[in-house]
mmCIF file of C-alpha atoms in Angstrom:
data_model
loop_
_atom_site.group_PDB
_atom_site.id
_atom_site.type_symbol
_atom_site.label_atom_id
_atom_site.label_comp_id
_atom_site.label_asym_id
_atom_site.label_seq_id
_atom_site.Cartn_x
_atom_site.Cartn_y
_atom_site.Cartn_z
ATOM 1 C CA UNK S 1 -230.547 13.819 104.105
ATOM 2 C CA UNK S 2 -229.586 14.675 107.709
ATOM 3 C CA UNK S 3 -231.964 13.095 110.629
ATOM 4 C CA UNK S 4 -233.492 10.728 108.396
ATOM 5 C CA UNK S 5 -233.160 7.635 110.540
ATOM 6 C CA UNK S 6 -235.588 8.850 113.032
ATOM 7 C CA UNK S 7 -237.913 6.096 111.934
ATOM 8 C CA UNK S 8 -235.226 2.914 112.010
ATOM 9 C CA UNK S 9 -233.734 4.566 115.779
ATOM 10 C CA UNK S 10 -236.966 4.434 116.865
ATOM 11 C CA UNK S 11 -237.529 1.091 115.514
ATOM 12 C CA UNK S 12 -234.496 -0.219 116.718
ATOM 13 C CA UNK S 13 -234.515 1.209 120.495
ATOM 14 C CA UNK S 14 -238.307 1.105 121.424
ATOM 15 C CA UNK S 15 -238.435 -2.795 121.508
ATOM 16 C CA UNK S 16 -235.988 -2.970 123.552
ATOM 17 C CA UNK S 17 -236.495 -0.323 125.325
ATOM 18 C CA UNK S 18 -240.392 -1.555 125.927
ATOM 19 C CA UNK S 19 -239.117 -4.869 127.143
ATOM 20 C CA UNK S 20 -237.519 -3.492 130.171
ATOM 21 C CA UNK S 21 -240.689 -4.316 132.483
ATOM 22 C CA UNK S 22 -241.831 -7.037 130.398
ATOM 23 C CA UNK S 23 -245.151 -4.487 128.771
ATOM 24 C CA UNK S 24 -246.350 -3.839 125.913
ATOM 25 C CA UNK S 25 -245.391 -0.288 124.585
ATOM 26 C CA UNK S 26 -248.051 2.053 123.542
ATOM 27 C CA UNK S 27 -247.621 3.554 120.151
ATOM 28 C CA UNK S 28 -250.104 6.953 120.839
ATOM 29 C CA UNK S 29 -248.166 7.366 124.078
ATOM 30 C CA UNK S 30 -245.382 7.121 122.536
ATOM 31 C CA UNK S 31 -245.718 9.069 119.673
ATOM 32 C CA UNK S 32 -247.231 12.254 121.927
ATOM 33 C CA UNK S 33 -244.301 12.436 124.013
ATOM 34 C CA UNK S 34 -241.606 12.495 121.568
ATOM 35 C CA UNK S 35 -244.231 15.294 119.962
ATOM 36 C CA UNK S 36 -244.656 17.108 123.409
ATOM 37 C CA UNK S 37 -241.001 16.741 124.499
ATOM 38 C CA UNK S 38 -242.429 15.540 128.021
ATOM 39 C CA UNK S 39 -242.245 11.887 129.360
ATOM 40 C CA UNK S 40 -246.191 10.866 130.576
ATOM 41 C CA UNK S 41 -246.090 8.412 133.464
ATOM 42 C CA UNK S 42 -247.516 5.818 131.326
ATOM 43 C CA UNK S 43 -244.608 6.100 129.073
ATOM 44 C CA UNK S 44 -242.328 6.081 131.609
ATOM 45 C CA UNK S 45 -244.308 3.191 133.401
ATOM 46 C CA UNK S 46 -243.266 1.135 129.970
ATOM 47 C CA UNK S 47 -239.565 2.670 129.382
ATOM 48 C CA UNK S 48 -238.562 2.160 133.438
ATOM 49 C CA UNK S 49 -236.160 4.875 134.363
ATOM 50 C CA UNK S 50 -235.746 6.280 130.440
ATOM 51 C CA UNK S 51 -236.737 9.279 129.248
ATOM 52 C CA UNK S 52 -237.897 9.872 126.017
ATOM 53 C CA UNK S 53 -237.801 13.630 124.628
ATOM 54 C CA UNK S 54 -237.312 15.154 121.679
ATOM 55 C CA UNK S 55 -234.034 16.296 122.973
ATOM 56 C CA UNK S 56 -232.881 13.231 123.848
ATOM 57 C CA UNK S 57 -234.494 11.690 120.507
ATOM 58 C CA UNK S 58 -232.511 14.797 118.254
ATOM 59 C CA UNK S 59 -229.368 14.217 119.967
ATOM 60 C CA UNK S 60 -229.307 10.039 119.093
ATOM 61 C CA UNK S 61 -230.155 11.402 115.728
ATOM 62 C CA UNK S 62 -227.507 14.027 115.843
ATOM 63 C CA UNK S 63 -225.067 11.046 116.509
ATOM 64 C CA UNK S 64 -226.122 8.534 113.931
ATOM 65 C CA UNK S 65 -226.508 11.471 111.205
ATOM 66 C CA UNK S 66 -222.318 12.117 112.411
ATOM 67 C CA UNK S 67 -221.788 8.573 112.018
ATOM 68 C CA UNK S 68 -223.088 8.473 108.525
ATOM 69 C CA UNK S 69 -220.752 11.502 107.470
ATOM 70 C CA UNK S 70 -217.577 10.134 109.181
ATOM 71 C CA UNK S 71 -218.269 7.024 107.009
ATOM 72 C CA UNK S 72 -218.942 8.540 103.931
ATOM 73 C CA UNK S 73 -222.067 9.383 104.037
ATOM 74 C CA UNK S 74 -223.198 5.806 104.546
ATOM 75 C CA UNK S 75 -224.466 3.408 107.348
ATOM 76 C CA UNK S 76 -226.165 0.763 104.638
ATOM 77 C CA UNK S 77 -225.845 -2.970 105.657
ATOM 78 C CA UNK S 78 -222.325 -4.249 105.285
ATOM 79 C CA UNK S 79 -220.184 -0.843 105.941
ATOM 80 C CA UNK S 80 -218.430 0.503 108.183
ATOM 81 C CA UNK S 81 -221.398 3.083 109.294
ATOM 82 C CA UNK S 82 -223.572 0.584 109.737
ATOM 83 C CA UNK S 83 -221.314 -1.472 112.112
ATOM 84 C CA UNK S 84 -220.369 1.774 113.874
ATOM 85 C CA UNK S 85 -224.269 2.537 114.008
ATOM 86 C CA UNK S 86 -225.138 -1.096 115.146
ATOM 87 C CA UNK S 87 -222.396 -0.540 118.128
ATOM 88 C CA UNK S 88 -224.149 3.008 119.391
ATOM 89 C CA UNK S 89 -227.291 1.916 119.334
ATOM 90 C CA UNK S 90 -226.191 -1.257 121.585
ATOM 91 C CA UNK S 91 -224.389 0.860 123.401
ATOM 92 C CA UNK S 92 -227.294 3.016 124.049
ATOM 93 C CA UNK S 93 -230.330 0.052 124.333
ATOM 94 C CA UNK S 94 -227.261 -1.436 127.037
ATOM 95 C CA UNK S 95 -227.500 1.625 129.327
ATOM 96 C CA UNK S 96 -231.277 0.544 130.332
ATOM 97 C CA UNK S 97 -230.368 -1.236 133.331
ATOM 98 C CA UNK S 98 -233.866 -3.173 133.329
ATOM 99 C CA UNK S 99 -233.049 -4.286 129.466
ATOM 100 C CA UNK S 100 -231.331 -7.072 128.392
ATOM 101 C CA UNK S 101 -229.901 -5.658 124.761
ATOM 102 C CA UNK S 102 -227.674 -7.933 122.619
ATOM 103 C CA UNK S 103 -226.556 -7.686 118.918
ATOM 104 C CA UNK S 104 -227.807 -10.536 116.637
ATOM 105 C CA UNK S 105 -225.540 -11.273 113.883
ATOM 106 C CA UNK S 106 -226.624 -12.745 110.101
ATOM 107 C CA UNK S 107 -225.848 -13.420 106.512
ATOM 108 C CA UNK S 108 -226.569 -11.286 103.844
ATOM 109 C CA UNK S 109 -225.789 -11.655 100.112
ATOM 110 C CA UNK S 110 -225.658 -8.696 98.524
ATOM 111 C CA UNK S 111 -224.108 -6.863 95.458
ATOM 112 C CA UNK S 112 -221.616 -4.108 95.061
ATOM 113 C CA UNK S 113 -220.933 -2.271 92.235
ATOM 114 C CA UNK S 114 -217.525 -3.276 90.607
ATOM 115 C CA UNK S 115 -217.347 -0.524 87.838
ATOM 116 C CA UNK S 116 -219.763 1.597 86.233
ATOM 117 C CA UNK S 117 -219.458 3.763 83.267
ATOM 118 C CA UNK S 118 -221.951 6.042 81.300
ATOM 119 C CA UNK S 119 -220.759 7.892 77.504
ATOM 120 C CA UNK S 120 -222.673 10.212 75.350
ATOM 121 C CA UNK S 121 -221.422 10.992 71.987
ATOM 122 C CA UNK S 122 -218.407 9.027 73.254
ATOM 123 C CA UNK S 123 -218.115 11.263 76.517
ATOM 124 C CA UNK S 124 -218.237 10.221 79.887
ATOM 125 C CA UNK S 125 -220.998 11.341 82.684
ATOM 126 C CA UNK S 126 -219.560 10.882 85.995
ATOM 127 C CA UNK S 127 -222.446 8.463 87.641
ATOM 128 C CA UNK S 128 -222.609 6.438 90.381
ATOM 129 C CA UNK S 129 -224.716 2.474 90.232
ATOM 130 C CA UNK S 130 -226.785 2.059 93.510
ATOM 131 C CA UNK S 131 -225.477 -1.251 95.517
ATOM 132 C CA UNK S 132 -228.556 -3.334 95.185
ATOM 133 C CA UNK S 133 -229.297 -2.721 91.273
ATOM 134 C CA UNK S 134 -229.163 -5.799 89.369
ATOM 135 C CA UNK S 135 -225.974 -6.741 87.290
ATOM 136 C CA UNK S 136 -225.853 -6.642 83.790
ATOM 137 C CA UNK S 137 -223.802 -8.731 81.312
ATOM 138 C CA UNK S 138 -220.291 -8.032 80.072
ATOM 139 C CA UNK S 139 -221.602 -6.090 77.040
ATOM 140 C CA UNK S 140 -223.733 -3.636 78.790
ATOM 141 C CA UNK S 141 -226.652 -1.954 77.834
ATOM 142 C CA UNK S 142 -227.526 0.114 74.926
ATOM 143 C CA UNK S 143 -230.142 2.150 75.148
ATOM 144 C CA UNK S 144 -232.006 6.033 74.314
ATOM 145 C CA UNK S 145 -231.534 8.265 77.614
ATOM 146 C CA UNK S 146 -233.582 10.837 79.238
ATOM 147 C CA UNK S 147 -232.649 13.144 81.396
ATOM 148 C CA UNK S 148 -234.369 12.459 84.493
ATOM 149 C CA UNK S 149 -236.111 15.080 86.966
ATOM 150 C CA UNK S 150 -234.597 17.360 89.642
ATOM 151 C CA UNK S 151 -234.337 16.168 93.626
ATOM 152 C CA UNK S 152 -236.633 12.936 94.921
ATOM 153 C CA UNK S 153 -238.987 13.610 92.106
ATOM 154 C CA UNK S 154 -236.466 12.193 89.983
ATOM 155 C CA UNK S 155 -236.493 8.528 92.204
ATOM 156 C CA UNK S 156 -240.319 8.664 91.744
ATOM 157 C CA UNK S 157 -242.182 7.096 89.078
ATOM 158 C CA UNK S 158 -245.073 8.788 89.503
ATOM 159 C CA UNK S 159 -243.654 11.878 88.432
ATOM 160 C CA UNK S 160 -242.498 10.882 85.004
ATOM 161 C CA UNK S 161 -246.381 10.389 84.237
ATOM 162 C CA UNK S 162 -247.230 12.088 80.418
ATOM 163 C CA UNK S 163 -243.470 12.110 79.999
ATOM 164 C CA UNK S 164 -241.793 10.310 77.031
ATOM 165 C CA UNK S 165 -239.866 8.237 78.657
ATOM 166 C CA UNK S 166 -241.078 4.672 78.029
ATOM 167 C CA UNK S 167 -238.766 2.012 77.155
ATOM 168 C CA UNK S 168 -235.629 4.680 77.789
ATOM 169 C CA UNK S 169 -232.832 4.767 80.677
ATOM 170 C CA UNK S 170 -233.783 7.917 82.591
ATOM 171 C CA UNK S 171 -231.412 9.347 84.742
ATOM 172 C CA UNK S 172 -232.275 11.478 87.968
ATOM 173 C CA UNK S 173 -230.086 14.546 88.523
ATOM 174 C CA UNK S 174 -228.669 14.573 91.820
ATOM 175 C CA UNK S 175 -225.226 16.156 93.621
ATOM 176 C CA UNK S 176 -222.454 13.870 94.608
ATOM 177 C CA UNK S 177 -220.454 14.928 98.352
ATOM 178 C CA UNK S 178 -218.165 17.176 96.290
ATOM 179 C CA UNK S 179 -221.416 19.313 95.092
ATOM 180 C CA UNK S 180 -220.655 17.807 91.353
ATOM 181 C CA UNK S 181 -223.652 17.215 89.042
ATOM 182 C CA UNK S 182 -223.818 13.394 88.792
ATOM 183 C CA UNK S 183 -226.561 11.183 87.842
ATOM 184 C CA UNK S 184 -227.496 7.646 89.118
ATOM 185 C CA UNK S 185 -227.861 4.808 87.208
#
């Protein structure tokens, strides 16, 4: 979904961009200035010579959103968007001359998906397994399918309320980058 990192830039710059005079930042500030596309004095008191606007806010966005597509579409822990994402936002925190920004580096363990295959009536479904699902054995799973729902109703559980789906593998319809029906597992 394009520009939907506005939450985690905003997370990742305004601490260090509230640091710069050593004061606290002040979330309904804030928050009305990105709204009003104008920089209040108190904001700016907090932020030193940076200027929030919704301009400036779209245009970070704009960036990390091209990131994610020159990567494939991803900038989750461990790839190369999300090192690439991790260097422009440095970058950017760096050019606040009252900030000290720096990069802290740690472990993660994570999975990756190895292989993944779904047949119906012995005929594939081209799917794709989400990194962070737990593995299963060597033998797989064998279970009764339903088709899941449409769009993000299909990735919430909510919506399958009333349906008969208990105890059954459902399967959300989505579109892969080639505009292919796929279905994650």
């Amino acid at each position: 979904m394009k520009f939907s990192t506005a939450r985690a830039t905003l997370v990742v710059l305004a601490p260090v961009l509230s640091l710069a005079k050593g004061k606290k930042l002040d979330s309904v500030s804030f928050q009305a200035d990105i709204k009003t596309d104008k920089s209040s004095s108190a904001t700016n008191h907090y932020m030193c010579t940076a200027q929030l606007t919704i301009t400036g806010l779209m245009l970070n966005l704009k960036v990390l959103n091209d990131i994610s597509f020159d990567s494939g579409s991803n900038r989750a822990l461990g790839s190369p968007g999300y090192s690439a994402s991790v260097d422009y936002t440095y970058k950017r925190a760096s050019e606040v001359k009252e900030a000290k920004a720096w990069k802290r580096y740690f472990s993660v363990i994570s999975a990756s998906v190895d292989y993944v295959s779904l047949k119906v009536e012995d005929k594939p479904i081209h799917i794709h397994g989400l990194t962070y699902s737990p593995s299963t054995s060597v033998e797989g799973i064998t279970a009764e399918i339903a088709l899941g729902l449409e769009g993000a109703a299909g990735c919430d559980a909510s919506s399958y309320r009333g349906l008969d789906v208990k105890g059954k593998g459902t399967l959300p319809r989505t579109l892969d980058s080639a505009r292919h029906p796929c279905y994650l597992v």
